[in-house]
Amino acid sequence: MKTDEKILKTAQALLASDGFGAVSFDAIGRALGMSKQAVLYWYPSRQELLAAMLGSWLAAEADVAVTAVDGTDTPNAAISAFVEAVAAFHLGDLDRFRMMYLAPQTLKVEMQAPMETGALDQVHATTSRMYGALADCLGGDPLFARQQATSIHCAVLGLALMFGLANGIKDPLKHSQKDLIAALVARLTDPE
């Protein structure tokens, strides 16, 4: 494995085990037996490290979504498969979800500099692949299908947000993940 990949895997492991506060260049260097400066060589800023982590996670999310809808034979089946797969992806690792969708909005000003064009291009290509796969299954007007796919993804992210909040404040929701995922699918699909 290349050094930059090792750094990313280590940062992701630190996040998974100890949360965002544990992800520092010093901690990554210690875990890999290298200096902070060596880590900074590959990722000169926390923003670049976050962008790299985000890129790999977003690709994994898209892979899950594309695989889920592949082979579905109706729009309802595609929506159900997409919602269930993407919800499971995020609910299975709430810290990763928080880093992907909440941290970029809430980090301090020095971390909020615009992402590099290359990183944004990667994000756009990945989300285009994910939304395109679902939109293709929805049929109809391509633009409207794409808008629906984006909205469906946003609805799943809202569900994950609520479970993340409940987890964060140690106040569980009154309904199970399974029940709320089923309710979301029922709301998003057409009655058959």
PDB file of C-alpha atoms in Angstrom:
ATOM      1  CA  MET A   1       0.000   0.000   0.000  1.00  0.00           C
ATOM      2  CA  LYS A   2       1.270   3.463  -0.894  1.00  0.00           C
ATOM      3  CA  THR A   3       2.134   5.941   1.849  1.00  0.00           C
ATOM      4  CA  ASP A   4      -0.761   8.282   1.053  1.00  0.00           C
ATOM      5  CA  GLU A   5      -3.184   5.339   1.232  1.00  0.00           C
ATOM      6  CA  LYS A   6      -1.698   4.259   4.572  1.00  0.00           C
ATOM      7  CA  ILE A   7      -2.188   7.775   5.916  1.00  0.00           C
ATOM      8  CA  LEU A   8      -5.833   7.814   4.784  1.00  0.00           C
ATOM      9  CA  LYS A   9      -6.549   4.381   6.264  1.00  0.00           C
ATOM     10  CA  THR A  10      -4.924   5.411   9.540  1.00  0.00           C
ATOM     11  CA  ALA A  11      -6.891   8.680   9.692  1.00  0.00           C
ATOM     12  CA  GLN A  12     -10.102   6.767   9.008  1.00  0.00           C
ATOM     13  CA  ALA A  13      -9.250   4.190  11.687  1.00  0.00           C
ATOM     14  CA  LEU A  14      -8.562   6.957  14.225  1.00  0.00           C
ATOM     15  CA  LEU A  15     -11.880   8.549  13.366  1.00  0.00           C
ATOM     16  CA  ALA A  16     -13.718   5.244  13.721  1.00  0.00           C
ATOM     17  CA  SER A  17     -12.131   4.382  17.054  1.00  0.00           C
ATOM     18  CA  ASP A  18     -11.878   7.756  18.796  1.00  0.00           C
ATOM     19  CA  GLY A  19     -13.844  10.357  16.814  1.00  0.00           C
ATOM     20  CA  PHE A  20     -12.814  13.454  14.864  1.00  0.00           C
ATOM     21  CA  GLY A  21     -10.784  14.936  17.715  1.00  0.00           C
ATOM     22  CA  ALA A  22      -8.363  12.021  17.489  1.00  0.00           C
ATOM     23  CA  VAL A  23      -7.504  12.722  13.853  1.00  0.00           C
ATOM     24  CA  SER A  24      -4.350  14.825  13.962  1.00  0.00           C
ATOM     25  CA  PHE A  25      -1.152  14.781  11.957  1.00  0.00           C
ATOM     26  CA  ASP A  26       0.762  13.878  15.127  1.00  0.00           C
ATOM     27  CA  ALA A  27      -1.525  10.930  15.891  1.00  0.00           C
ATOM     28  CA  ILE A  28      -1.370   9.667  12.313  1.00  0.00           C
ATOM     29  CA  GLY A  29       2.415   9.940  12.325  1.00  0.00           C
ATOM     30  CA  ARG A  30       2.684   8.092  15.647  1.00  0.00           C
ATOM     31  CA  ALA A  31       0.422   5.303  14.432  1.00  0.00           C
ATOM     32  CA  LEU A  32       2.502   4.866  11.284  1.00  0.00           C
ATOM     33  CA  GLY A  33       5.892   5.348  12.921  1.00  0.00           C
ATOM     34  CA  MET A  34       6.670   8.490  10.955  1.00  0.00           C
ATOM     35  CA  SER A  35       7.002  12.160  11.745  1.00  0.00           C
ATOM     36  CA  LYS A  36       4.240  14.731  11.546  1.00  0.00           C
ATOM     37  CA  GLN A  37       6.255  16.385   8.774  1.00  0.00           C
ATOM     38  CA  ALA A  38       6.174  13.167   6.745  1.00  0.00           C
ATOM     39  CA  VAL A  39       2.377  13.099   7.009  1.00  0.00           C
ATOM     40  CA  LEU A  40       2.217  16.784   6.053  1.00  0.00           C
ATOM     41  CA  TYR A  41       4.271  16.019   2.939  1.00  0.00           C
ATOM     42  CA  TRP A  42       1.367  13.933   1.614  1.00  0.00           C
ATOM     43  CA  TYR A  43      -1.463  16.036   3.040  1.00  0.00           C
ATOM     44  CA  PRO A  44      -0.237  19.610   3.701  1.00  0.00           C
ATOM     45  CA  SER A  45      -3.450  20.666   5.430  1.00  0.00           C
ATOM     46  CA  ARG A  46      -6.349  19.169   7.363  1.00  0.00           C
ATOM     47  CA  GLN A  47      -8.603  20.292   4.536  1.00  0.00           C
ATOM     48  CA  GLU A  48      -6.638  18.214   2.018  1.00  0.00           C
ATOM     49  CA  LEU A  49      -6.731  15.225   4.349  1.00  0.00           C
ATOM     50  CA  LEU A  50     -10.486  15.690   4.848  1.00  0.00           C
ATOM     51  CA  ALA A  51     -11.031  16.012   1.082  1.00  0.00           C
ATOM     52  CA  ALA A  52      -9.132  12.770   0.482  1.00  0.00           C
ATOM     53  CA  MET A  53     -11.090  10.986   3.211  1.00  0.00           C
ATOM     54  CA  LEU A  54     -14.342  12.384   1.831  1.00  0.00           C
ATOM     55  CA  GLY A  55     -13.471  11.270  -1.690  1.00  0.00           C
ATOM     56  CA  SER A  56     -12.861   7.672  -0.700  1.00  0.00           C
ATOM     57  CA  TRP A  57     -15.971   7.535   1.500  1.00  0.00           C
ATOM     58  CA  LEU A  58     -18.156   9.103  -1.158  1.00  0.00           C
ATOM     59  CA  ALA A  59     -16.883   6.565  -3.688  1.00  0.00           C
ATOM     60  CA  ALA A  60     -17.736   3.764  -1.252  1.00  0.00           C
ATOM     61  CA  GLU A  61     -21.231   5.205  -0.739  1.00  0.00           C
ATOM     62  CA  ALA A  62     -21.742   5.455  -4.504  1.00  0.00           C
ATOM     63  CA  ASP A  63     -20.539   1.868  -4.970  1.00  0.00           C
ATOM     64  CA  VAL A  64     -23.090   0.681  -2.397  1.00  0.00           C
ATOM     65  CA  ALA A  65     -25.886   2.661  -4.067  1.00  0.00           C
ATOM     66  CA  VAL A  66     -25.040   1.613  -7.631  1.00  0.00           C
ATOM     67  CA  THR A  67     -24.759  -2.043  -6.621  1.00  0.00           C
ATOM     68  CA  ALA A  68     -28.088  -1.840  -4.785  1.00  0.00           C
ATOM     69  CA  VAL A  69     -30.070  -0.565  -7.769  1.00  0.00           C
ATOM     70  CA  ASP A  70     -28.315  -2.736 -10.341  1.00  0.00           C
ATOM     71  CA  GLY A  71     -30.750  -5.318 -11.632  1.00  0.00           C
ATOM     72  CA  THR A  72     -33.866  -3.831 -10.039  1.00  0.00           C
ATOM     73  CA  ASP A  73     -36.811  -4.067 -12.408  1.00  0.00           C
ATOM     74  CA  THR A  74     -39.154  -1.304 -11.246  1.00  0.00           C
ATOM     75  CA  PRO A  75     -38.743   2.250  -9.978  1.00  0.00           C
ATOM     76  CA  ASN A  76     -40.180   1.190  -6.609  1.00  0.00           C
ATOM     77  CA  ALA A  77     -37.679  -1.666  -6.312  1.00  0.00           C
ATOM     78  CA  ALA A  78     -34.827   0.718  -7.170  1.00  0.00           C
ATOM     79  CA  ILE A  79     -35.963   3.296  -4.610  1.00  0.00           C
ATOM     80  CA  SER A  80     -36.348   0.642  -1.929  1.00  0.00           C
ATOM     81  CA  ALA A  81     -32.939  -0.886  -2.654  1.00  0.00           C
ATOM     82  CA  PHE A  82     -31.256   2.531  -2.765  1.00  0.00           C
ATOM     83  CA  VAL A  83     -32.801   3.775   0.484  1.00  0.00           C
ATOM     84  CA  GLU A  84     -32.081   0.555   2.377  1.00  0.00           C
ATOM     85  CA  ALA A  85     -28.486   0.282   1.139  1.00  0.00           C
ATOM     86  CA  VAL A  86     -27.495   3.922   1.646  1.00  0.00           C
ATOM     87  CA  ALA A  87     -29.190   4.051   5.056  1.00  0.00           C
ATOM     88  CA  ALA A  88     -27.342   0.900   6.140  1.00  0.00           C
ATOM     89  CA  PHE A  89     -24.066   2.379   4.868  1.00  0.00           C
ATOM     90  CA  HIS A  90     -24.454   5.523   6.977  1.00  0.00           C
ATOM     91  CA  LEU A  91     -26.162   4.068  10.039  1.00  0.00           C
ATOM     92  CA  GLY A  92     -23.423   1.455  10.229  1.00  0.00           C
ATOM     93  CA  ASP A  93     -20.790   4.163  10.816  1.00  0.00           C
ATOM     94  CA  LEU A  94     -22.213   7.400  12.185  1.00  0.00           C
ATOM     95  CA  ASP A  95     -18.764   8.958  12.704  1.00  0.00           C
ATOM     96  CA  ARG A  96     -18.024   8.508   9.003  1.00  0.00           C
ATOM     97  CA  PHE A  97     -21.454  10.007   8.181  1.00  0.00           C
ATOM     98  CA  ARG A  98     -20.710  13.005  10.392  1.00  0.00           C
ATOM     99  CA  MET A  99     -17.357  13.535   8.695  1.00  0.00           C
ATOM    100  CA  MET A 100     -18.860  13.240   5.223  1.00  0.00           C
ATOM    101  CA  TYR A 101     -21.911  15.436   5.591  1.00  0.00           C
ATOM    102  CA  LEU A 102     -21.648  17.498   8.781  1.00  0.00           C
ATOM    103  CA  ALA A 103     -17.973  18.310   9.341  1.00  0.00           C
ATOM    104  CA  PRO A 104     -17.525  20.208   6.056  1.00  0.00           C
ATOM    105  CA  GLN A 105     -20.362  22.531   7.143  1.00  0.00           C
ATOM    106  CA  THR A 106     -19.226  23.087  10.709  1.00  0.00           C
ATOM    107  CA  LEU A 107     -15.432  23.168  10.700  1.00  0.00           C
ATOM    108  CA  LYS A 108     -13.632  26.330  11.720  1.00  0.00           C
ATOM    109  CA  VAL A 109     -13.103  29.042   9.142  1.00  0.00           C
ATOM    110  CA  GLU A 110      -9.543  27.959   8.325  1.00  0.00           C
ATOM    111  CA  MET A 111     -10.906  24.565   7.292  1.00  0.00           C
ATOM    112  CA  GLN A 112     -13.672  26.048   5.144  1.00  0.00           C
ATOM    113  CA  ALA A 113     -11.532  27.240   2.274  1.00  0.00           C
ATOM    114  CA  PRO A 114     -13.009  26.128  -1.043  1.00  0.00           C
ATOM    115  CA  MET A 115     -12.065  22.603  -2.057  1.00  0.00           C
ATOM    116  CA  GLU A 116      -9.559  22.317  -4.865  1.00  0.00           C
ATOM    117  CA  THR A 117     -11.006  21.929  -8.334  1.00  0.00           C
ATOM    118  CA  GLY A 118      -9.653  18.377  -8.585  1.00  0.00           C
ATOM    119  CA  ALA A 119     -11.361  17.333  -5.361  1.00  0.00           C
ATOM    120  CA  LEU A 120     -14.631  18.949  -6.423  1.00  0.00           C
ATOM    121  CA  ASP A 121     -14.413  17.274  -9.824  1.00  0.00           C
ATOM    122  CA  GLN A 122     -14.051  13.931  -8.053  1.00  0.00           C
ATOM    123  CA  VAL A 123     -17.066  14.681  -5.828  1.00  0.00           C
ATOM    124  CA  HIS A 124     -19.167  15.707  -8.845  1.00  0.00           C
ATOM    125  CA  ALA A 125     -18.191  12.629 -10.865  1.00  0.00           C
ATOM    126  CA  THR A 126     -18.966  10.343  -7.943  1.00  0.00           C
ATOM    127  CA  THR A 127     -22.336  11.876  -7.115  1.00  0.00           C
ATOM    128  CA  SER A 128     -23.190  11.926 -10.816  1.00  0.00           C
ATOM    129  CA  ARG A 129     -22.532   8.185 -10.971  1.00  0.00           C
ATOM    130  CA  MET A 130     -24.661   7.543  -7.881  1.00  0.00           C
ATOM    131  CA  TYR A 131     -27.589   9.761  -8.895  1.00  0.00           C
ATOM    132  CA  GLY A 132     -27.383   8.611 -12.497  1.00  0.00           C
ATOM    133  CA  ALA A 133     -27.695   4.954 -11.527  1.00  0.00           C
ATOM    134  CA  LEU A 134     -30.874   5.615  -9.555  1.00  0.00           C
ATOM    135  CA  ALA A 135     -32.271   8.076 -12.121  1.00  0.00           C
ATOM    136  CA  ASP A 136     -31.831   5.490 -14.883  1.00  0.00           C
ATOM    137  CA  CYS A 137     -34.030   3.118 -12.878  1.00  0.00           C
ATOM    138  CA  LEU A 138     -36.710   5.754 -12.313  1.00  0.00           C
ATOM    139  CA  GLY A 139     -37.332   6.424 -15.985  1.00  0.00           C
ATOM    140  CA  GLY A 140     -39.263   9.334 -17.437  1.00  0.00           C
ATOM    141  CA  ASP A 141     -37.774  12.732 -18.091  1.00  0.00           C
ATOM    142  CA  PRO A 142     -34.010  12.426 -17.396  1.00  0.00           C
ATOM    143  CA  LEU A 143     -33.738  15.796 -15.658  1.00  0.00           C
ATOM    144  CA  PHE A 144     -36.728  15.134 -13.410  1.00  0.00           C
ATOM    145  CA  ALA A 145     -35.484  11.607 -12.660  1.00  0.00           C
ATOM    146  CA  ARG A 146     -32.121  13.073 -11.661  1.00  0.00           C
ATOM    147  CA  GLN A 147     -33.846  15.593  -9.388  1.00  0.00           C
ATOM    148  CA  GLN A 148     -35.845  12.776  -7.818  1.00  0.00           C
ATOM    149  CA  ALA A 149     -32.689  10.712  -7.271  1.00  0.00           C
ATOM    150  CA  THR A 150     -30.985  13.652  -5.572  1.00  0.00           C
ATOM    151  CA  SER A 151     -34.036  14.273  -3.373  1.00  0.00           C
ATOM    152  CA  ILE A 152     -34.254  10.603  -2.397  1.00  0.00           C
ATOM    153  CA  HIS A 153     -30.602  10.683  -1.351  1.00  0.00           C
ATOM    154  CA  CYS A 154     -31.250  13.838   0.678  1.00  0.00           C
ATOM    155  CA  ALA A 155     -34.137  12.104   2.449  1.00  0.00           C
ATOM    156  CA  VAL A 156     -31.873   9.200   3.422  1.00  0.00           C
ATOM    157  CA  LEU A 157     -29.262  11.646   4.709  1.00  0.00           C
ATOM    158  CA  GLY A 158     -31.958  13.306   6.833  1.00  0.00           C
ATOM    159  CA  LEU A 159     -32.805   9.937   8.361  1.00  0.00           C
ATOM    160  CA  ALA A 160     -29.125   9.332   9.131  1.00  0.00           C
ATOM    161  CA  LEU A 161     -28.885  12.836  10.599  1.00  0.00           C
ATOM    162  CA  MET A 162     -31.666  12.113  13.086  1.00  0.00           C
ATOM    163  CA  PHE A 163     -30.128   8.811  14.177  1.00  0.00           C
ATOM    164  CA  GLY A 164     -26.759  10.542  14.477  1.00  0.00           C
ATOM    165  CA  LEU A 165     -28.288  13.257  16.638  1.00  0.00           C
ATOM    166  CA  ALA A 166     -30.070  10.708  18.830  1.00  0.00           C
ATOM    167  CA  ASN A 167     -26.815   8.792  19.186  1.00  0.00           C
ATOM    168  CA  GLY A 168     -24.835  11.936  19.942  1.00  0.00           C
ATOM    169  CA  ILE A 169     -27.099  13.104  22.750  1.00  0.00           C
ATOM    170  CA  LYS A 170     -27.780   9.568  24.028  1.00  0.00           C
ATOM    171  CA  ASP A 171     -31.540   9.917  23.521  1.00  0.00           C
ATOM    172  CA  PRO A 172     -32.744   7.139  21.213  1.00  0.00           C
ATOM    173  CA  LEU A 173     -35.565   7.733  18.784  1.00  0.00           C
ATOM    174  CA  LYS A 174     -38.900   6.098  19.606  1.00  0.00           C
ATOM    175  CA  HIS A 175     -38.836   4.147  16.341  1.00  0.00           C
ATOM    176  CA  SER A 176     -36.264   1.606  15.211  1.00  0.00           C
ATOM    177  CA  GLN A 177     -33.949   2.095  12.256  1.00  0.00           C
ATOM    178  CA  LYS A 178     -35.742  -0.717  10.455  1.00  0.00           C
ATOM    179  CA  ASP A 179     -39.171   0.862  10.986  1.00  0.00           C
ATOM    180  CA  LEU A 180     -38.107   4.345   9.903  1.00  0.00           C
ATOM    181  CA  ILE A 181     -36.309   3.033   6.822  1.00  0.00           C
ATOM    182  CA  ALA A 182     -39.458   1.094   5.886  1.00  0.00           C
ATOM    183  CA  ALA A 183     -41.593   4.204   6.468  1.00  0.00           C
ATOM    184  CA  LEU A 184     -39.285   6.277   4.264  1.00  0.00           C
ATOM    185  CA  VAL A 185     -39.427   3.682   1.497  1.00  0.00           C
ATOM    186  CA  ALA A 186     -43.230   3.583   1.775  1.00  0.00           C
ATOM    187  CA  ARG A 187     -43.436   7.378   1.529  1.00  0.00           C
ATOM    188  CA  LEU A 188     -41.053   7.593  -1.452  1.00  0.00           C
ATOM    189  CA  THR A 189     -42.532   4.789  -3.533  1.00  0.00           C
ATOM    190  CA  ASP A 190     -45.763   4.721  -5.495  1.00  0.00           C
ATOM    191  CA  PRO A 191     -48.538   2.490  -4.163  1.00  0.00           C
ATOM    192  CA  GLU A 192     -48.673  -0.636  -6.280  1.00  0.00           C
TER     193      GLU A 192
END
